[in-house]
Tab-separated table of C-alpha atoms in Angstrom:
chain	number	residue	atom	x	y	z
N	28	MET	CA	-143.391	35.870	11.026
N	29	TYR	CA	-144.157	33.637	8.071
N	30	ASN	CA	-145.589	34.546	4.671
N	31	ASN	CA	-146.668	31.162	3.314
N	32	ILE	CA	-147.939	28.658	5.890
N	33	LEU	CA	-149.114	25.096	5.266
N	34	ILE	CA	-151.385	23.323	7.762
N	35	PRO	CA	-151.955	19.609	7.057
N	36	LEU	CA	-155.195	18.587	8.760
N	37	VAL	CA	-156.924	15.349	9.646
N	38	LEU	CA	-160.639	16.024	9.731
N	39	ASP	CA	-162.324	13.638	12.135
N	40	GLU	CA	-163.823	13.831	15.611
N	41	ASN	CA	-160.499	12.910	17.253
N	42	HIS	CA	-158.496	15.767	15.709
N	43	SER	CA	-159.491	19.391	16.257
N	44	PRO	CA	-157.924	21.972	13.939
N	45	ASP	CA	-158.361	24.769	16.498
N	46	ASN	CA	-154.806	24.773	17.906
N	47	ALA	CA	-153.186	24.704	14.475
N	48	LEU	CA	-155.384	27.552	13.246
N	49	ALA	CA	-154.599	29.624	16.348
N	50	VAL	CA	-150.853	29.091	15.890
N	51	ALA	CA	-151.126	30.065	12.221
N	52	ARG	CA	-152.918	33.296	13.113
N	53	ALA	CA	-150.219	34.078	15.693
N	54	ILE	CA	-147.192	33.495	13.450
N	55	ALA	CA	-148.548	34.752	10.116
N	56	ALA	CA	-147.123	37.978	8.727
N	57	ASP	CA	-149.482	40.638	7.425
N	58	GLY	CA	-150.756	39.479	4.038
N	59	ALA	CA	-149.632	35.876	4.599
N	60	LYS	CA	-151.151	32.980	2.713
N	61	ILE	CA	-152.334	30.085	4.891
N	62	THR	CA	-153.125	26.810	3.126
N	63	LEU	CA	-155.204	24.112	4.812
N	64	PHE	CA	-154.145	20.778	3.344
N	65	HIS	CA	-155.617	17.289	3.504
N	66	VAL	CA	-154.230	14.100	1.977
N	67	ILE	CA	-156.552	11.231	1.144
N	68	GLU	CA	-154.451	8.086	1.371
N	69	GLU	CA	-154.725	5.693	-1.560
N	70	LEU	CA	-156.913	2.682	-0.792
N	71	PRO	CA	-155.174	-0.687	-0.973
N	72	GLY	CA	-156.379	-2.870	-3.829
N	73	TYR	CA	-158.158	-5.331	-1.544
N	74	ALA	CA	-160.177	-2.500	0.075
N	75	LYS	CA	-161.404	-0.996	-3.196
N	76	ALA	CA	-163.821	-3.893	-3.632
N	77	TYR	CA	-165.620	-2.849	-0.444
N	78	VAL	CA	-166.332	0.797	-1.251
N	79	THR	CA	-168.634	2.363	-3.816
N	80	SER	CA	-167.165	3.653	-7.060
N	81	ASP	CA	-167.901	7.267	-6.136
N	82	PHE	CA	-166.335	7.009	-2.655
N	83	LEU	CA	-163.203	9.002	-3.523
N	84	GLU	CA	-165.191	11.663	-5.366
N	85	ASN	CA	-167.662	12.112	-2.493
N	86	SER	CA	-164.887	12.102	0.123
N	87	THR	CA	-162.912	14.710	-1.793
N	88	SER	CA	-165.979	16.911	-2.195
N	89	ASP	CA	-166.933	16.688	1.492
N	90	LEU	CA	-163.389	17.348	2.665
N	91	SER	CA	-162.990	20.262	0.267
N	92	LYS	CA	-166.160	21.908	1.595
N	93	GLU	CA	-165.015	21.557	5.206
N	94	LEU	CA	-161.517	22.878	4.454
N	95	GLU	CA	-162.982	25.813	2.528
N	96	ARG	CA	-165.242	26.621	5.486
N	97	LEU	CA	-162.236	26.617	7.821
N	98	ALA	CA	-160.093	28.593	5.372
N	99	GLU	CA	-162.691	31.371	5.350
N	100	THR	CA	-161.904	31.979	9.032
N	101	LEU	CA	-158.249	32.752	8.246
N	102	PRO	CA	-156.715	35.814	6.642
N	103	GLY	CA	-155.331	34.672	3.285
N	104	GLY	CA	-156.845	31.226	3.816
N	105	GLN	CA	-157.143	28.645	1.061
N	106	SER	CA	-157.633	24.888	0.928
N	107	VAL	CA	-156.189	21.936	-0.986
N	108	VAL	CA	-157.272	18.283	-0.979
N	109	THR	CA	-155.034	15.752	-2.687
N	110	THR	CA	-154.418	12.011	-2.763
N	111	GLY	CA	-151.230	10.137	-1.995
N	112	HIS	CA	-148.905	9.299	0.877
N	113	SER	CA	-149.405	11.808	3.705
N	114	ALA	CA	-145.842	12.783	4.578
N	115	ARG	CA	-144.562	12.710	0.991
N	116	SER	CA	-147.519	14.792	-0.243
N	117	ILE	CA	-147.001	17.386	2.491
N	118	LEU	CA	-143.267	17.643	1.780
N	119	ASP	CA	-143.771	17.846	-1.989
N	120	TYR	CA	-146.447	20.525	-1.693
N	121	ALA	CA	-144.305	22.574	0.685
N	122	GLU	CA	-141.300	22.416	-1.616
N	123	ASN	CA	-143.234	23.107	-4.832
N	124	ASN	CA	-145.217	26.031	-3.386
N	125	SER	CA	-142.529	28.009	-1.521
N	126	ILE	CA	-143.982	27.225	1.903
N	127	ASP	CA	-141.881	28.813	4.657
N	128	CYS	CA	-143.561	27.091	7.637
N	129	VAL	CA	-145.523	23.877	8.081
N	130	ILE	CA	-147.720	23.605	11.168
N	131	VAL	CA	-148.211	19.910	11.845
N	132	SER	CA	-150.099	18.252	14.678
N	133	SER	CA	-148.752	15.201	16.415
N	134	HIS	CA	-150.859	12.633	18.198
N	135	LYS	CA	-149.832	11.000	21.429
N	136	PRO	CA	-147.433	8.405	20.074
N	137	GLY	CA	-147.062	4.720	20.630
N	138	VAL	CA	-143.792	2.829	20.892
N	139	GLN	CA	-143.345	2.784	17.101
N	140	ASP	CA	-143.410	6.588	16.910
N	141	TYR	CA	-141.900	7.349	20.342
N	142	PHE	CA	-141.863	11.187	20.335
N	143	LEU	CA	-143.903	12.202	17.277
N	144	GLY	CA	-146.529	10.605	15.099
N	145	GLY	CA	-145.159	8.925	11.984
N	146	THR	CA	-146.257	11.635	9.553
N	147	ALA	CA	-145.141	14.490	11.817
N	148	ALA	CA	-141.760	12.833	12.354
N	149	ARG	CA	-141.176	12.488	8.605
N	150	VAL	CA	-142.201	16.090	7.952
N	151	VAL	CA	-139.872	17.357	10.688
N	152	ARG	CA	-137.003	15.196	9.480
N	153	TYR	CA	-137.206	15.948	5.754
N	154	SER	CA	-138.779	19.403	5.438
N	155	GLN	CA	-136.780	22.127	3.716
N	156	CYS	CA	-138.629	24.839	5.689
N	157	ALA	CA	-139.486	25.561	9.309
N	158	VAL	CA	-141.874	23.111	10.977
N	159	HIS	CA	-143.966	23.973	14.015
N	160	VAL	CA	-145.238	20.862	15.831
N	161	ILE	CA	-148.263	21.105	18.106
N	162	ARG	CA	-150.191	18.614	20.231
């Protein structure tokens, strides 16, 4: 059983959080903290010209509301939205917040990823704590 679980989520119609949330409920110790985590990737310079100035603010607000809604369904649930590189942000947060298990979803990979998605593979490879990979 784990006391401090991190669940990085992608919130779009192609990625359901249901399996990750179910796994977290199953492996969480009594009184565990479960953090739902989303990373907004930095926009490349050329793309910034094509989005409104409040895009990041609105995206962060919308994502925060959805993560908070999901966190309310978990015992000890909380949510965090940050910006940066996905894998690096997940690893840094886990290390800086005494996470003892990361539950990461992996998509069905292409040739470049072979067994795991790129972010999941980096988290598995470099994490200092247990990582539970689900599909």
